[in-house]
């Protein structure tokens, strides 16, 4: 009995490892299935990675194209609207500025009509122009300038402002810019825009030479250099003085694509040696 009992216990002990071994075998089979699935997933993962990378790069390229297109259209809108906005802003500010001269008077009288001060200011400026064109107005202006020139600081400001206003004056007085000129400056093959302000006669022992005083702006229109250039060496483009001023103020952006020249006025000259003597 004792021997039979030991044999049963021994069989049970043997069965347990066998079952565990069977479980282990199943585990091995499961492990083999997992390894096969892992190997299959590993073998299929490069294609998935390549397709996903292609999809990601395609989305990035599409987003870049959209951003570039949107930025270009936005900048085009800014380029179109910016000058219009600046024009309206400056015009509106100018209207408010001019309207402020007479609007307080109308406000004091109880008349609150926007633009009435602006119309009154424009009418006043026109009447001043008509009055100053007469002999009496010129006399009053001369007297006023005499008082202004006696003031130390104000006289310089007034003189500079008057020169600038005289340059664009429709009367084209002796102090105004005569015409637009192109001179060879500063080196051979380079040219500079300028304005003819006056003409002088250079008297030398070999004869007289007519020179034109050309003002070449270097800092917009207020500062520049003065050159005395032979009248025959000046290129006269077919541009008005106002067009020349616009070219200088705009930094050259308003220069026409094609410049034509006008015939210079004839100068009667006789030769004395190798130098021309101009009869004036």
PDB file of N, CA and C in Angstrom, residues 86-178:
ATOM      1  N   UNK A  86      -2.986 106.454 -47.247  1.00  0.00           N
ATOM      2  CA  UNK A  86      -2.149 107.608 -46.913  1.00  0.00           C
ATOM      3  C   UNK A  86      -2.704 108.880 -47.536  1.00  0.00           C
ATOM      4  N   UNK A  87      -3.189 108.772 -48.792  1.00  0.00           N
ATOM      5  CA  UNK A  87      -3.754 109.942 -49.465  1.00  0.00           C
ATOM      6  C   UNK A  87      -4.983 110.457 -48.730  1.00  0.00           C
ATOM      7  N   UNK A  88      -5.885 109.550 -48.370  1.00  0.00           N
ATOM      8  CA  UNK A  88      -7.083 109.965 -47.654  1.00  0.00           C
ATOM      9  C   UNK A  88      -6.739 110.503 -46.273  1.00  0.00           C
ATOM     10  N   UNK A  89      -5.754 109.879 -45.621  1.00  0.00           N
ATOM     11  CA  UNK A  89      -5.389 110.337 -44.272  1.00  0.00           C
ATOM     12  C   UNK A  89      -4.798 111.742 -44.312  1.00  0.00           C
ATOM     13  N   UNK A  90      -3.873 111.965 -45.262  1.00  0.00           N
ATOM     14  CA  UNK A  90      -3.261 113.291 -45.362  1.00  0.00           C
ATOM     15  C   UNK A  90      -4.287 114.326 -45.804  1.00  0.00           C
ATOM     16  N   UNK A  91      -5.156 113.940 -46.754  1.00  0.00           N
ATOM     17  CA  UNK A  91      -6.191 114.875 -47.209  1.00  0.00           C
ATOM     18  C   UNK A  91      -7.156 115.219 -46.088  1.00  0.00           C
ATOM     19  N   UNK A  92      -7.553 114.204 -45.339  1.00  0.00           N
ATOM     20  CA  UNK A  92      -8.463 114.447 -44.215  1.00  0.00           C
ATOM     21  C   UNK A  92      -7.791 115.312 -43.143  1.00  0.00           C
ATOM     22  N   UNK A  93      -6.520 115.047 -42.875  1.00  0.00           N
ATOM     23  CA  UNK A  93      -5.807 115.889 -41.918  1.00  0.00           C
ATOM     24  C   UNK A  93      -5.635 117.315 -42.414  1.00  0.00           C
ATOM     25  N   UNK A  94      -5.389 117.457 -43.721  1.00  0.00           N
ATOM     26  CA  UNK A  94      -5.272 118.804 -44.285  1.00  0.00           C
ATOM     27  C   UNK A  94      -6.596 119.561 -44.189  1.00  0.00           C
ATOM     28  N   UNK A  95      -7.708 118.847 -44.470  1.00  0.00           N
ATOM     29  CA  UNK A  95      -9.016 119.503 -44.363  1.00  0.00           C
ATOM     30  C   UNK A  95      -9.282 119.949 -42.930  1.00  0.00           C
ATOM     31  N   UNK A  96      -8.964 119.080 -41.968  1.00  0.00           N
ATOM     32  CA  UNK A  96      -9.151 119.453 -40.562  1.00  0.00           C
ATOM     33  C   UNK A  96      -8.240 120.625 -40.190  1.00  0.00           C
ATOM     34  N   UNK A  97      -6.999 120.600 -40.704  1.00  0.00           N
ATOM     35  CA  UNK A  97      -6.058 121.667 -40.377  1.00  0.00           C
ATOM     36  C   UNK A  97      -6.534 123.007 -40.934  1.00  0.00           C
ATOM     37  N   UNK A  98      -6.935 123.015 -42.205  1.00  0.00           N
ATOM     38  CA  UNK A  98      -7.398 124.265 -42.815  1.00  0.00           C
ATOM     39  C   UNK A  98      -8.733 124.693 -42.229  1.00  0.00           C
ATOM     40  N   UNK A  99      -9.571 123.722 -41.940  1.00  0.00           N
ATOM     41  CA  UNK A  99     -10.872 124.045 -41.345  1.00  0.00           C
ATOM     42  C   UNK A  99     -10.726 124.657 -39.958  1.00  0.00           C
ATOM     43  N   UNK A 100      -9.622 124.340 -39.277  1.00  0.00           N
ATOM     44  CA  UNK A 100      -9.431 124.866 -37.927  1.00  0.00           C
ATOM     45  C   UNK A 100      -9.109 126.342 -37.864  1.00  0.00           C
ATOM     46  N   UNK A 101      -8.810 126.985 -39.008  1.00  0.00           N
ATOM     47  CA  UNK A 101      -8.516 128.418 -38.977  1.00  0.00           C
ATOM     48  C   UNK A 101      -9.768 129.250 -38.699  1.00  0.00           C
ATOM     49  N   UNK A 102     -10.879 128.890 -39.331  1.00  0.00           N
ATOM     50  CA  UNK A 102     -12.092 129.694 -39.214  1.00  0.00           C
ATOM     51  C   UNK A 102     -13.218 128.986 -38.471  1.00  0.00           C
ATOM     52  N   UNK A 103     -13.081 127.683 -38.228  1.00  0.00           N
ATOM     53  CA  UNK A 103     -14.154 126.982 -37.517  1.00  0.00           C
ATOM     54  C   UNK A 103     -14.376 127.498 -36.097  1.00  0.00           C
ATOM     55  N   UNK A 104     -13.317 127.910 -35.347  1.00  0.00           N
ATOM     56  CA  UNK A 104     -13.618 128.486 -34.018  1.00  0.00           C
ATOM     57  C   UNK A 104     -14.486 129.733 -34.089  1.00  0.00           C
ATOM     58  N   UNK A 105     -14.325 130.514 -35.146  1.00  0.00           N
ATOM     59  CA  UNK A 105     -15.162 131.711 -35.278  1.00  0.00           C
ATOM     60  C   UNK A 105     -16.615 131.316 -35.488  1.00  0.00           C
ATOM     61  N   UNK A 106     -16.822 130.327 -36.357  1.00  0.00           N
ATOM     62  CA  UNK A 106     -18.199 129.865 -36.590  1.00  0.00           C
ATOM     63  C   UNK A 106     -18.771 129.174 -35.358  1.00  0.00           C
ATOM     64  N   UNK A 107     -17.937 128.448 -34.621  1.00  0.00           N
ATOM     65  CA  UNK A 107     -18.418 127.829 -33.385  1.00  0.00           C
ATOM     66  C   UNK A 107     -18.810 128.868 -32.354  1.00  0.00           C
ATOM     67  N   UNK A 108     -18.057 129.957 -32.310  1.00  0.00           N
ATOM     68  CA  UNK A 108     -18.392 131.035 -31.389  1.00  0.00           C
ATOM     69  C   UNK A 108     -19.713 131.695 -31.773  1.00  0.00           C
ATOM     70  N   UNK A 109     -19.997 131.721 -33.070  1.00  0.00           N
ATOM     71  CA  UNK A 109     -21.260 132.297 -33.540  1.00  0.00           C
ATOM     72  C   UNK A 109     -22.414 131.311 -33.463  1.00  0.00           C
ATOM     73  N   UNK A 110     -22.129 130.075 -33.061  1.00  0.00           N
ATOM     74  CA  UNK A 110     -23.178 129.072 -32.945  1.00  0.00           C
ATOM     75  C   UNK A 110     -23.468 128.332 -34.237  1.00  0.00           C
ATOM     76  N   UNK A 111     -22.590 128.429 -35.218  1.00  0.00           N
ATOM     77  CA  UNK A 111     -22.766 127.733 -36.499  1.00  0.00           C
ATOM     78  C   UNK A 111     -21.827 126.537 -36.521  1.00  0.00           C
ATOM     79  N   UNK A 112     -22.385 125.354 -36.411  1.00  0.00           N
ATOM     80  CA  UNK A 112     -21.589 124.128 -36.377  1.00  0.00           C
ATOM     81  C   UNK A 112     -21.816 123.333 -37.665  1.00  0.00           C
ATOM     82  N   UNK A 113     -21.164 123.736 -38.720  1.00  0.00           N
ATOM     83  CA  UNK A 113     -21.255 123.058 -40.015  1.00  0.00           C
ATOM     84  C   UNK A 113     -19.841 122.649 -40.413  1.00  0.00           C
ATOM     85  N   UNK A 114     -19.624 121.336 -40.499  1.00  0.00           N
ATOM     86  CA  UNK A 114     -18.286 120.868 -40.832  1.00  0.00           C
ATOM     87  C   UNK A 114     -17.977 121.200 -42.290  1.00  0.00           C
ATOM     88  N   UNK A 115     -16.775 121.706 -42.501  1.00  0.00           N
ATOM     89  CA  UNK A 115     -16.350 122.066 -43.840  1.00  0.00           C
ATOM     90  C   UNK A 115     -16.536 123.529 -44.174  1.00  0.00           C
ATOM     91  N   UNK A 116     -17.320 124.228 -43.368  1.00  0.00           N
ATOM     92  CA  UNK A 116     -17.528 125.647 -43.641  1.00  0.00           C
ATOM     93  C   UNK A 116     -16.252 126.439 -43.418  1.00  0.00           C
ATOM     94  N   UNK A 117     -15.489 126.074 -42.394  1.00  0.00           N
ATOM     95  CA  UNK A 117     -14.205 126.728 -42.159  1.00  0.00           C
ATOM     96  C   UNK A 117     -13.214 126.428 -43.269  1.00  0.00           C
ATOM     97  N   UNK A 118     -13.254 125.194 -43.814  1.00  0.00           N
ATOM     98  CA  UNK A 118     -12.360 124.844 -44.919  1.00  0.00           C
ATOM     99  C   UNK A 118     -12.678 125.663 -46.156  1.00  0.00           C
ATOM    100  N   UNK A 119     -13.964 125.787 -46.504  1.00  0.00           N
ATOM    101  CA  UNK A 119     -14.361 126.587 -47.669  1.00  0.00           C
ATOM    102  C   UNK A 119     -13.971 128.041 -47.472  1.00  0.00           C
ATOM    103  N   UNK A 120     -14.137 128.539 -46.260  1.00  0.00           N
ATOM    104  CA  UNK A 120     -13.765 129.926 -45.974  1.00  0.00           C
ATOM    105  C   UNK A 120     -12.260 130.122 -46.100  1.00  0.00           C
ATOM    106  N   UNK A 121     -11.478 129.151 -45.635  1.00  0.00           N
ATOM    107  CA  UNK A 121     -10.015 129.254 -45.728  1.00  0.00           C
ATOM    108  C   UNK A 121      -9.556 129.242 -47.182  1.00  0.00           C
ATOM    109  N   UNK A 122     -10.128 128.343 -47.995  1.00  0.00           N
ATOM    110  CA  UNK A 122      -9.761 128.287 -49.413  1.00  0.00           C
ATOM    111  C   UNK A 122     -10.126 129.596 -50.110  1.00  0.00           C
ATOM    112  N   UNK A 123     -11.291 130.134 -49.796  1.00  0.00           N
ATOM    113  CA  UNK A 123     -11.695 131.417 -50.382  1.00  0.00           C
ATOM    114  C   UNK A 123     -10.759 132.532 -49.948  1.00  0.00           C
ATOM    115  N   UNK A 124     -10.341 132.506 -48.684  1.00  0.00           N
ATOM    116  CA  UNK A 124      -9.420 133.524 -48.179  1.00  0.00           C
ATOM    117  C   UNK A 124      -8.066 133.444 -48.883  1.00  0.00           C
ATOM    118  N   UNK A 125      -7.567 132.212 -49.090  1.00  0.00           N
ATOM    119  CA  UNK A 125      -6.283 132.044 -49.783  1.00  0.00           C
ATOM    120  C   UNK A 125      -6.379 132.566 -51.214  1.00  0.00           C
ATOM    121  N   UNK A 126      -7.501 132.287 -51.875  1.00  0.00           N
ATOM    122  CA  UNK A 126      -7.687 132.777 -53.238  1.00  0.00           C
ATOM    123  C   UNK A 126      -7.715 134.297 -53.280  1.00  0.00           C
ATOM    124  N   UNK A 127      -8.396 134.912 -52.344  1.00  0.00           N
ATOM    125  CA  UNK A 127      -8.460 136.380 -52.312  1.00  0.00           C
ATOM    126  C   UNK A 127      -7.094 136.991 -52.003  1.00  0.00           C
ATOM    127  N   UNK A 128      -6.306 136.300 -51.161  1.00  0.00           N
ATOM    128  CA  UNK A 128      -4.950 136.787 -50.880  1.00  0.00           C
ATOM    129  C   UNK A 128      -4.108 136.751 -52.155  1.00  0.00           C
ATOM    130  N   UNK A 129      -4.252 135.672 -52.929  1.00  0.00           N
ATOM    131  CA  UNK A 129      -3.513 135.597 -54.189  1.00  0.00           C
ATOM    132  C   UNK A 129      -3.910 136.689 -55.159  1.00  0.00           C
ATOM    133  N   UNK A 130      -5.212 137.002 -55.217  1.00  0.00           N
ATOM    134  CA  UNK A 130      -5.662 138.080 -56.097  1.00  0.00           C
ATOM    135  C   UNK A 130      -5.152 139.427 -55.605  1.00  0.00           C
ATOM    136  N   UNK A 131      -5.183 139.629 -54.294  1.00  0.00           N
ATOM    137  CA  UNK A 131      -4.757 140.920 -53.738  1.00  0.00           C
ATOM    138  C   UNK A 131      -3.255 141.123 -53.896  1.00  0.00           C
ATOM    139  N   UNK A 132      -2.468 140.051 -53.679  1.00  0.00           N
ATOM    140  CA  UNK A 132      -1.024 140.193 -53.773  1.00  0.00           C
ATOM    141  C   UNK A 132      -0.546 140.359 -55.214  1.00  0.00           C
ATOM    142  N   UNK A 133      -1.406 140.036 -56.174  1.00  0.00           N
ATOM    143  CA  UNK A 133      -1.034 140.249 -57.568  1.00  0.00           C
ATOM    144  C   UNK A 133      -1.141 141.708 -57.989  1.00  0.00           C
ATOM    145  N   UNK A 134      -1.798 142.507 -57.181  1.00  0.00           N
ATOM    146  CA  UNK A 134      -1.947 143.927 -57.500  1.00  0.00           C
ATOM    147  C   UNK A 134      -0.760 144.722 -56.950  1.00  0.00           C
ATOM    148  N   UNK A 135      -0.712 145.981 -57.346  1.00  0.00           N
ATOM    149  CA  UNK A 135       0.389 146.842 -56.880  1.00  0.00           C
ATOM    150  C   UNK A 135       0.303 147.076 -55.387  1.00  0.00           C
ATOM    151  N   UNK A 136      -0.910 147.267 -54.871  1.00  0.00           N
ATOM    152  CA  UNK A 136      -1.067 147.514 -53.440  1.00  0.00           C
ATOM    153  C   UNK A 136      -0.666 146.285 -52.629  1.00  0.00           C
ATOM    154  N   UNK A 137      -1.056 145.123 -53.099  1.00  0.00           N
ATOM    155  CA  UNK A 137      -0.687 143.905 -52.383  1.00  0.00           C
ATOM    156  C   UNK A 137       0.809 143.667 -52.388  1.00  0.00           C
ATOM    157  N   UNK A 138       1.464 143.954 -53.526  1.00  0.00           N
ATOM    158  CA  UNK A 138       2.919 143.799 -53.584  1.00  0.00           C
ATOM    159  C   UNK A 138       3.609 144.752 -52.623  1.00  0.00           C
ATOM    160  N   UNK A 139       3.058 145.958 -52.479  1.00  0.00           N
ATOM    161  CA  UNK A 139       3.645 146.932 -51.539  1.00  0.00           C
ATOM    162  C   UNK A 139       3.485 146.445 -50.101  1.00  0.00           C
ATOM    163  N   UNK A 140       2.317 145.920 -49.792  1.00  0.00           N
ATOM    164  CA  UNK A 140       2.092 145.393 -48.440  1.00  0.00           C
ATOM    165  C   UNK A 140       3.011 144.205 -48.170  1.00  0.00           C
ATOM    166  N   UNK A 141       3.187 143.330 -49.159  1.00  0.00           N
ATOM    167  CA  UNK A 141       4.074 142.175 -48.994  1.00  0.00           C
ATOM    168  C   UNK A 141       5.518 142.608 -48.790  1.00  0.00           C
ATOM    169  N   UNK A 142       5.949 143.598 -49.530  1.00  0.00           N
ATOM    170  CA  UNK A 142       7.321 144.105 -49.372  1.00  0.00           C
ATOM    171  C   UNK A 142       7.537 144.669 -47.985  1.00  0.00           C
ATOM    172  N   UNK A 143       6.543 145.392 -47.488  1.00  0.00           N
ATOM    173  CA  UNK A 143       6.656 145.951 -46.135  1.00  0.00           C
ATOM    174  C   UNK A 143       6.685 144.846 -45.085  1.00  0.00           C
ATOM    175  N   UNK A 144       5.848 143.822 -45.274  1.00  0.00           N
ATOM    176  CA  UNK A 144       5.845 142.709 -44.320  1.00  0.00           C
ATOM    177  C   UNK A 144       7.152 141.939 -44.335  1.00  0.00           C
ATOM    178  N   UNK A 145       7.720 141.733 -45.525  1.00  0.00           N
ATOM    179  CA  UNK A 145       9.005 141.044 -45.602  1.00  0.00           C
ATOM    180  C   UNK A 145      10.118 141.857 -44.961  1.00  0.00           C
ATOM    181  N   UNK A 146      10.019 143.153 -45.045  1.00  0.00           N
ATOM    182  CA  UNK A 146      11.038 144.002 -44.409  1.00  0.00           C
ATOM    183  C   UNK A 146      11.024 143.813 -42.898  1.00  0.00           C
ATOM    184  N   UNK A 147       9.826 143.718 -42.306  1.00  0.00           N
ATOM    185  CA  UNK A 147       9.740 143.481 -40.869  1.00  0.00           C
ATOM    186  C   UNK A 147      10.229 142.082 -40.503  1.00  0.00           C
ATOM    187  N   UNK A 148       9.907 141.081 -41.347  1.00  0.00           N
ATOM    188  CA  UNK A 148      10.320 139.704 -41.045  1.00  0.00           C
ATOM    189  C   UNK A 148      11.836 139.562 -41.124  1.00  0.00           C
ATOM    190  N   UNK A 149      12.462 140.235 -42.083  1.00  0.00           N
ATOM    191  CA  UNK A 149      13.910 140.137 -42.229  1.00  0.00           C
ATOM    192  C   UNK A 149      14.665 140.761 -41.077  1.00  0.00           C
ATOM    193  N   UNK A 150      14.017 141.576 -40.296  1.00  0.00           N
ATOM    194  CA  UNK A 150      14.652 142.172 -39.117  1.00  0.00           C
ATOM    195  C   UNK A 150      14.675 141.222 -37.930  1.00  0.00           C
ATOM    196  N   UNK A 151      13.908 140.151 -38.008  1.00  0.00           N
ATOM    197  CA  UNK A 151      13.873 139.173 -36.914  1.00  0.00           C
ATOM    198  C   UNK A 151      15.005 138.165 -37.113  1.00  0.00           C
ATOM    199  N   UNK A 152      15.779 137.864 -36.072  1.00  0.00           N
ATOM    200  CA  UNK A 152      16.994 137.045 -36.243  1.00  0.00           C
ATOM    201  C   UNK A 152      16.712 135.641 -36.774  1.00  0.00           C
ATOM    202  N   UNK A 153      15.854 134.876 -36.092  1.00  0.00           N
ATOM    203  CA  UNK A 153      15.633 133.480 -36.451  1.00  0.00           C
ATOM    204  C   UNK A 153      14.546 133.324 -37.504  1.00  0.00           C
ATOM    205  N   UNK A 154      13.538 134.131 -37.401  1.00  0.00           N
ATOM    206  CA  UNK A 154      12.401 134.006 -38.315  1.00  0.00           C
ATOM    207  C   UNK A 154      12.811 134.327 -39.743  1.00  0.00           C
ATOM    208  N   UNK A 155      13.775 135.217 -39.910  1.00  0.00           N
ATOM    209  CA  UNK A 155      14.184 135.625 -41.256  1.00  0.00           C
ATOM    210  C   UNK A 155      14.773 134.448 -42.047  1.00  0.00           C
ATOM    211  N   UNK A 156      15.556 133.572 -41.382  1.00  0.00           N
ATOM    212  CA  UNK A 156      16.138 132.427 -42.074  1.00  0.00           C
ATOM    213  C   UNK A 156      15.054 131.422 -42.475  1.00  0.00           C
ATOM    214  N   UNK A 157      14.116 131.188 -41.571  1.00  0.00           N
ATOM    215  CA  UNK A 157      13.031 130.254 -41.876  1.00  0.00           C
ATOM    216  C   UNK A 157      12.184 130.787 -43.021  1.00  0.00           C
ATOM    217  N   UNK A 158      11.893 132.066 -42.989  1.00  0.00           N
ATOM    218  CA  UNK A 158      11.067 132.660 -44.044  1.00  0.00           C
ATOM    219  C   UNK A 158      11.798 132.630 -45.394  1.00  0.00           C
ATOM    220  N   UNK A 159      13.090 132.910 -45.370  1.00  0.00           N
ATOM    221  CA  UNK A 159      13.852 132.921 -46.624  1.00  0.00           C
ATOM    222  C   UNK A 159      13.891 131.535 -47.261  1.00  0.00           C
ATOM    223  N   UNK A 160      14.121 130.502 -46.439  1.00  0.00           N
ATOM    224  CA  UNK A 160      14.155 129.135 -46.982  1.00  0.00           C
ATOM    225  C   UNK A 160      12.787 128.707 -47.500  1.00  0.00           C
ATOM    226  N   UNK A 161      11.743 129.052 -46.751  1.00  0.00           N
ATOM    227  CA  UNK A 161      10.384 128.692 -47.184  1.00  0.00           C
ATOM    228  C   UNK A 161      10.006 129.425 -48.452  1.00  0.00           C
ATOM    229  N   UNK A 162      10.443 130.655 -48.571  1.00  0.00           N
ATOM    230  CA  UNK A 162      10.113 131.424 -49.764  1.00  0.00           C
ATOM    231  C   UNK A 162      10.823 130.877 -50.992  1.00  0.00           C
ATOM    232  N   UNK A 163      12.045 130.437 -50.828  1.00  0.00           N
ATOM    233  CA  UNK A 163      12.766 129.861 -51.964  1.00  0.00           C
ATOM    234  C   UNK A 163      12.100 128.587 -52.452  1.00  0.00           C
ATOM    235  N   UNK A 164      11.646 127.756 -51.507  1.00  0.00           N
ATOM    236  CA  UNK A 164      10.976 126.512 -51.901  1.00  0.00           C
ATOM    237  C   UNK A 164       9.647 126.804 -52.584  1.00  0.00           C
ATOM    238  N   UNK A 165       8.886 127.746 -52.036  1.00  0.00           N
ATOM    239  CA  UNK A 165       7.606 128.090 -52.652  1.00  0.00           C
ATOM    240  C   UNK A 165       7.801 128.770 -53.998  1.00  0.00           C
ATOM    241  N   UNK A 166       8.874 129.549 -54.127  1.00  0.00           N
ATOM    242  CA  UNK A 166       9.148 130.202 -55.414  1.00  0.00           C
ATOM    243  C   UNK A 166       9.546 129.196 -56.476  1.00  0.00           C
ATOM    244  N   UNK A 167      10.114 128.060 -56.047  1.00  0.00           N
ATOM    245  CA  UNK A 167      10.533 127.052 -57.024  1.00  0.00           C
ATOM    246  C   UNK A 167       9.349 126.428 -57.735  1.00  0.00           C
ATOM    247  N   UNK A 168       8.217 126.319 -57.052  1.00  0.00           N
ATOM    248  CA  UNK A 168       7.024 125.716 -57.663  1.00  0.00           C
ATOM    249  C   UNK A 168       5.975 126.767 -57.974  1.00  0.00           C
ATOM    250  N   UNK A 169       6.351 128.025 -57.941  1.00  0.00           N
ATOM    251  CA  UNK A 169       5.400 129.090 -58.222  1.00  0.00           C
ATOM    252  C   UNK A 169       5.048 129.090 -59.703  1.00  0.00           C
ATOM    253  N   UNK A 170       3.772 129.289 -60.041  1.00  0.00           N
ATOM    254  CA  UNK A 170       3.402 129.345 -61.462  1.00  0.00           C
ATOM    255  C   UNK A 170       3.891 130.599 -62.152  1.00  0.00           C
ATOM    256  N   UNK A 171       4.288 131.610 -61.408  1.00  0.00           N
ATOM    257  CA  UNK A 171       4.768 132.847 -62.014  1.00  0.00           C
ATOM    258  C   UNK A 171       6.167 132.704 -62.583  1.00  0.00           C
ATOM    259  N   UNK A 172       6.959 131.704 -62.043  1.00  0.00           N
ATOM    260  CA  UNK A 172       8.327 131.469 -62.506  1.00  0.00           C
ATOM    261  C   UNK A 172       9.150 132.756 -62.466  1.00  0.00           C
ATOM    262  N   UNK A 173       9.262 133.316 -61.297  1.00  0.00           N
ATOM    263  CA  UNK A 173      10.027 134.534 -61.110  1.00  0.00           C
ATOM    264  C   UNK A 173      11.514 134.236 -61.217  1.00  0.00           C
ATOM    265  N   UNK A 174      12.320 135.263 -61.030  1.00  0.00           N
ATOM    266  CA  UNK A 174      13.767 135.102 -61.186  1.00  0.00           C
ATOM    267  C   UNK A 174      14.373 134.185 -60.135  1.00  0.00           C
ATOM    268  N   UNK A 175      13.698 134.000 -59.003  1.00  0.00           N
ATOM    269  CA  UNK A 175      14.227 133.133 -57.958  1.00  0.00           C
ATOM    270  C   UNK A 175      13.775 131.681 -58.107  1.00  0.00           C
ATOM    271  N   UNK A 176      12.939 131.402 -59.104  1.00  0.00           N
ATOM    272  CA  UNK A 176      12.390 130.056 -59.241  1.00  0.00           C
ATOM    273  C   UNK A 176      13.323 129.181 -60.060  1.00  0.00           C
ATOM    274  N   UNK A 177      13.052 127.873 -60.013  1.00  0.00           N
ATOM    275  CA  UNK A 177      13.759 126.939 -60.869  1.00  0.00           C
ATOM    276  C   UNK A 177      13.318 127.177 -62.312  1.00  0.00           C
ATOM    277  N   UNK A 178      14.266 127.355 -63.194  1.00  0.00           N
ATOM    278  CA  UNK A 178      13.942 127.643 -64.584  1.00  0.00           C
ATOM    279  C   UNK A 178      13.479 126.389 -65.311  1.00  0.00           C
TER     280      UNK A 178
END
